[in-house]
Amino acid sequence: MTVTDVSWKLVVMGLKSKAGAGRKRLIAQVLKDVGGDAAPVRQARRVLLTMSVDALSGTPRFIDVHGEGAVCLISFADLLDILADPPPTLAEVMGRITQ
């Protein structure tokens, strides 16, 4: 599945409301597809402003912390949309994908 910058939040909200064993994996994959590869900490320090602007523009970014795990940089507004808004209807998801 290819997720566009416009629809990734709708897809995550839709997956969040579904029960299933692979839900976490699918949500992680959507975020990784949109956000791209994690930048190592040294590189992230050099481009933090750019990564922050990307996150504010609706594209999550990732920072790899010395191989221990990744940190997701996401705008507060996007996080609120995902957590607080009700999940989209199928028609809303399909409408955004076909646009």
mmCIF file with all atom_site columns, C-alpha atoms in Angstrom:
data_model
loop_
_atom_site.group_PDB
_atom_site.id
_atom_site.type_symbol
_atom_site.label_atom_id
_atom_site.label_alt_id
_atom_site.label_comp_id
_atom_site.label_asym_id
_atom_site.label_entity_id
_atom_site.label_seq_id
_atom_site.pdbx_PDB_ins_code
_atom_site.Cartn_x
_atom_site.Cartn_y
_atom_site.Cartn_z
_atom_site.occupancy
_atom_site.B_iso_or_equiv
_atom_site.pdbx_formal_charge
_atom_site.auth_seq_id
_atom_site.auth_comp_id
_atom_site.auth_asym_id
_atom_site.auth_atom_id
_atom_site.pdbx_PDB_model_num
ATOM 1  C CA . MET A 1 1  ? 0.000   0.000  0.000  1.00 0.00 ? 1  MET A CA 1
ATOM 2  C CA . THR A 1 2  ? 1.337   3.422  -0.908 1.00 0.00 ? 2  THR A CA 1
ATOM 3  C CA . VAL A 1 3  ? 0.244   6.171  1.406  1.00 0.00 ? 3  VAL A CA 1
ATOM 4  C CA . THR A 1 4  ? 0.230   9.782  0.255  1.00 0.00 ? 4  THR A CA 1
ATOM 5  C CA . ASP A 1 5  ? 1.087   12.685 2.517  1.00 0.00 ? 5  ASP A CA 1
ATOM 6  C CA . VAL A 1 6  ? -2.578  13.734 2.451  1.00 0.00 ? 6  VAL A CA 1
ATOM 7  C CA . SER A 1 7  ? -4.084  10.441 3.543  1.00 0.00 ? 7  SER A CA 1
ATOM 8  C CA . TRP A 1 8  ? -1.635  8.902  6.005  1.00 0.00 ? 8  TRP A CA 1
ATOM 9  C CA . LYS A 1 9  ? -3.467  10.289 9.054  1.00 0.00 ? 9  LYS A CA 1
ATOM 10 C CA . LEU A 1 10 ? -6.792  8.896  7.805  1.00 0.00 ? 10 LEU A CA 1
ATOM 11 C CA . VAL A 1 11 ? -5.210  5.484  7.260  1.00 0.00 ? 11 VAL A CA 1
ATOM 12 C CA . VAL A 1 12 ? -3.670  5.476  10.762 1.00 0.00 ? 12 VAL A CA 1
ATOM 13 C CA . MET A 1 13 ? -6.964  6.582  12.341 1.00 0.00 ? 13 MET A CA 1
ATOM 14 C CA . GLY A 1 14 ? -8.787  3.832  10.435 1.00 0.00 ? 14 GLY A CA 1
ATOM 15 C CA . LEU A 1 15 ? -6.270  1.187  11.508 1.00 0.00 ? 15 LEU A CA 1
ATOM 16 C CA . LYS A 1 16 ? -6.395  2.447  15.103 1.00 0.00 ? 16 LYS A CA 1
ATOM 17 C CA . SER A 1 17 ? -10.104 1.637  15.316 1.00 0.00 ? 17 SER A CA 1
ATOM 18 C CA . LYS A 1 18 ? -9.741  -1.905 13.944 1.00 0.00 ? 18 LYS A CA 1
ATOM 19 C CA . ALA A 1 19 ? -9.165  -4.920 16.138 1.00 0.00 ? 19 ALA A CA 1
ATOM 20 C CA . GLY A 1 20 ? -6.577  -7.335 14.880 1.00 0.00 ? 20 GLY A CA 1
ATOM 21 C CA . ALA A 1 21 ? -3.264  -8.968 15.583 1.00 0.00 ? 21 ALA A CA 1
ATOM 22 C CA . GLY A 1 22 ? -1.280  -7.037 12.967 1.00 0.00 ? 22 GLY A CA 1
ATOM 23 C CA . ARG A 1 23 ? -2.656  -3.562 13.731 1.00 0.00 ? 23 ARG A CA 1
ATOM 24 C CA . LYS A 1 24 ? 0.505   -2.198 15.407 1.00 0.00 ? 24 LYS A CA 1
ATOM 25 C CA . ARG A 1 25 ? 2.702   -3.501 12.606 1.00 0.00 ? 25 ARG A CA 1
ATOM 26 C CA . LEU A 1 26 ? 0.450   -1.940 9.949  1.00 0.00 ? 26 LEU A CA 1
ATOM 27 C CA . ILE A 1 27 ? 0.387   1.446  11.707 1.00 0.00 ? 27 ILE A CA 1
ATOM 28 C CA . ALA A 1 28 ? 4.185   1.353  12.081 1.00 0.00 ? 28 ALA A CA 1
ATOM 29 C CA . GLN A 1 29 ? 4.552   0.509  8.389  1.00 0.00 ? 29 GLN A CA 1
ATOM 30 C CA . VAL A 1 30 ? 2.319   3.405  7.321  1.00 0.00 ? 30 VAL A CA 1
ATOM 31 C CA . LEU A 1 31 ? 4.349   5.829  9.448  1.00 0.00 ? 31 LEU A CA 1
ATOM 32 C CA . LYS A 1 32 ? 7.635   4.448  8.098  1.00 0.00 ? 32 LYS A CA 1
ATOM 33 C CA . ASP A 1 33 ? 6.377   4.643  4.507  1.00 0.00 ? 33 ASP A CA 1
ATOM 34 C CA . VAL A 1 34 ? 5.482   8.301  4.939  1.00 0.00 ? 34 VAL A CA 1
ATOM 35 C CA . GLY A 1 35 ? 8.387   9.315  7.190  1.00 0.00 ? 35 GLY A CA 1
ATOM 36 C CA . GLY A 1 36 ? 11.160  7.490  5.386  1.00 0.00 ? 36 GLY A CA 1
ATOM 37 C CA . ASP A 1 37 ? 14.313  6.048  6.892  1.00 0.00 ? 37 ASP A CA 1
ATOM 38 C CA . ALA A 1 38 ? 15.422  7.082  10.362 1.00 0.00 ? 38 ALA A CA 1
ATOM 39 C CA . ALA A 1 39 ? 18.298  9.556  10.403 1.00 0.00 ? 39 ALA A CA 1
ATOM 40 C CA . PRO A 1 40 ? 21.185  8.779  12.752 1.00 0.00 ? 40 PRO A CA 1
ATOM 41 C CA . VAL A 1 41 ? 21.448  11.158 15.724 1.00 0.00 ? 41 VAL A CA 1
ATOM 42 C CA . ARG A 1 42 ? 24.513  12.967 14.318 1.00 0.00 ? 42 ARG A CA 1
ATOM 43 C CA . GLN A 1 43 ? 22.781  13.643 11.013 1.00 0.00 ? 43 GLN A CA 1
ATOM 44 C CA . ALA A 1 44 ? 19.541  14.610 12.762 1.00 0.00 ? 44 ALA A CA 1
ATOM 45 C CA . ARG A 1 45 ? 21.358  17.253 14.806 1.00 0.00 ? 45 ARG A CA 1
ATOM 46 C CA . ARG A 1 46 ? 22.559  18.889 11.595 1.00 0.00 ? 46 ARG A CA 1
ATOM 47 C CA . VAL A 1 47 ? 19.121  18.856 9.931  1.00 0.00 ? 47 VAL A CA 1
ATOM 48 C CA . LEU A 1 48 ? 16.783  19.174 12.924 1.00 0.00 ? 48 LEU A CA 1
ATOM 49 C CA . LEU A 1 49 ? 15.249  22.410 11.631 1.00 0.00 ? 49 LEU A CA 1
ATOM 50 C CA . THR A 1 50 ? 14.462  20.799 8.273  1.00 0.00 ? 50 THR A CA 1
ATOM 51 C CA . MET A 1 51 ? 13.044  17.702 9.960  1.00 0.00 ? 51 MET A CA 1
ATOM 52 C CA . SER A 1 52 ? 10.922  19.909 12.233 1.00 0.00 ? 52 SER A CA 1
ATOM 53 C CA . VAL A 1 53 ? 9.547   21.887 9.284  1.00 0.00 ? 53 VAL A CA 1
ATOM 54 C CA . ASP A 1 54 ? 8.721   18.606 7.509  1.00 0.00 ? 54 ASP A CA 1
ATOM 55 C CA . ALA A 1 55 ? 6.869   17.385 10.610 1.00 0.00 ? 55 ALA A CA 1
ATOM 56 C CA . LEU A 1 56 ? 4.937   20.653 10.866 1.00 0.00 ? 56 LEU A CA 1
ATOM 57 C CA . SER A 1 57 ? 4.047   20.280 7.165  1.00 0.00 ? 57 SER A CA 1
ATOM 58 C CA . GLY A 1 58 ? 2.460   16.882 7.820  1.00 0.00 ? 58 GLY A CA 1
ATOM 59 C CA . THR A 1 59 ? 5.319   14.440 7.175  1.00 0.00 ? 59 THR A CA 1
ATOM 60 C CA . PRO A 1 60 ? 6.550   12.529 10.226 1.00 0.00 ? 60 PRO A CA 1
ATOM 61 C CA . ARG A 1 61 ? 10.323  12.078 10.496 1.00 0.00 ? 61 ARG A CA 1
ATOM 62 C CA . PHE A 1 62 ? 12.392  9.530  12.410 1.00 0.00 ? 62 PHE A CA 1
ATOM 63 C CA . ILE A 1 63 ? 15.657  9.713  14.338 1.00 0.00 ? 63 ILE A CA 1
ATOM 64 C CA . ASP A 1 64 ? 17.603  6.508  15.055 1.00 0.00 ? 64 ASP A CA 1
ATOM 65 C CA . VAL A 1 65 ? 19.140  6.741  18.523 1.00 0.00 ? 65 VAL A CA 1
ATOM 66 C CA . HIS A 1 66 ? 22.351  4.714  18.248 1.00 0.00 ? 66 HIS A CA 1
ATOM 67 C CA . GLY A 1 67 ? 20.519  1.574  17.148 1.00 0.00 ? 67 GLY A CA 1
ATOM 68 C CA . GLU A 1 68 ? 18.504  1.449  20.376 1.00 0.00 ? 68 GLU A CA 1
ATOM 69 C CA . GLY A 1 69 ? 15.275  2.554  18.719 1.00 0.00 ? 69 GLY A CA 1
ATOM 70 C CA . ALA A 1 70 ? 13.698  5.298  16.682 1.00 0.00 ? 70 ALA A CA 1
ATOM 71 C CA . VAL A 1 71 ? 12.101  8.537  17.825 1.00 0.00 ? 71 VAL A CA 1
ATOM 72 C CA . CYS A 1 72 ? 9.203   9.848  15.753 1.00 0.00 ? 72 CYS A CA 1
ATOM 73 C CA . LEU A 1 73 ? 9.047   13.590 15.159 1.00 0.00 ? 73 LEU A CA 1
ATOM 74 C CA . ILE A 1 74 ? 5.397   14.461 14.471 1.00 0.00 ? 74 ILE A CA 1
ATOM 75 C CA . SER A 1 75 ? 3.546   17.743 14.741 1.00 0.00 ? 75 SER A CA 1
ATOM 76 C CA . PHE A 1 76 ? 1.339   18.231 17.775 1.00 0.00 ? 76 PHE A CA 1
ATOM 77 C CA . ALA A 1 77 ? -1.629  18.991 15.484 1.00 0.00 ? 77 ALA A CA 1
ATOM 78 C CA . ASP A 1 78 ? -1.179  15.706 13.594 1.00 0.00 ? 78 ASP A CA 1
ATOM 79 C CA . LEU A 1 79 ? -0.918  13.790 16.859 1.00 0.00 ? 79 LEU A CA 1
ATOM 80 C CA . LEU A 1 80 ? -4.120  15.396 18.129 1.00 0.00 ? 80 LEU A CA 1
ATOM 81 C CA . ASP A 1 81 ? -5.889  14.587 14.842 1.00 0.00 ? 81 ASP A CA 1
ATOM 82 C CA . ILE A 1 82 ? -4.920  10.923 15.156 1.00 0.00 ? 82 ILE A CA 1
ATOM 83 C CA . LEU A 1 83 ? -5.723  10.553 18.844 1.00 0.00 ? 83 LEU A CA 1
ATOM 84 C CA . ALA A 1 84 ? -8.759  12.786 19.324 1.00 0.00 ? 84 ALA A CA 1
ATOM 85 C CA . ASP A 1 85 ? -10.736 12.704 16.083 1.00 0.00 ? 85 ASP A CA 1
ATOM 86 C CA . PRO A 1 86 ? -13.133 9.845  15.400 1.00 0.00 ? 86 PRO A CA 1
ATOM 87 C CA . PRO A 1 87 ? -11.963 7.313  12.824 1.00 0.00 ? 87 PRO A CA 1
ATOM 88 C CA . PRO A 1 88 ? -12.816 8.173  9.223  1.00 0.00 ? 88 PRO A CA 1
ATOM 89 C CA . THR A 1 89 ? -15.602 6.457  7.343  1.00 0.00 ? 89 THR A CA 1
ATOM 90 C CA . LEU A 1 90 ? -14.687 4.201  4.453  1.00 0.00 ? 90 LEU A CA 1
ATOM 91 C CA . ALA A 1 91 ? -16.089 6.822  2.066  1.00 0.00 ? 91 ALA A CA 1
ATOM 92 C CA . GLU A 1 92 ? -13.732 9.486  3.509  1.00 0.00 ? 92 GLU A CA 1
ATOM 93 C CA . VAL A 1 93 ? -10.711 7.231  3.135  1.00 0.00 ? 93 VAL A CA 1
ATOM 94 C CA . MET A 1 94 ? -11.590 6.221  -0.404 1.00 0.00 ? 94 MET A CA 1
ATOM 95 C CA . GLY A 1 95 ? -12.376 9.816  -1.363 1.00 0.00 ? 95 GLY A CA 1
ATOM 96 C CA . ARG A 1 96 ? -8.961  11.034 -0.214 1.00 0.00 ? 96 ARG A CA 1
ATOM 97 C CA . ILE A 1 97 ? -7.110  8.207  -1.950 1.00 0.00 ? 97 ILE A CA 1
ATOM 98 C CA . THR A 1 98 ? -8.812  8.802  -5.292 1.00 0.00 ? 98 THR A CA 1
ATOM 99 C CA . GLN A 1 99 ? -8.163  12.569 -5.243 1.00 0.00 ? 99 GLN A CA 1
#
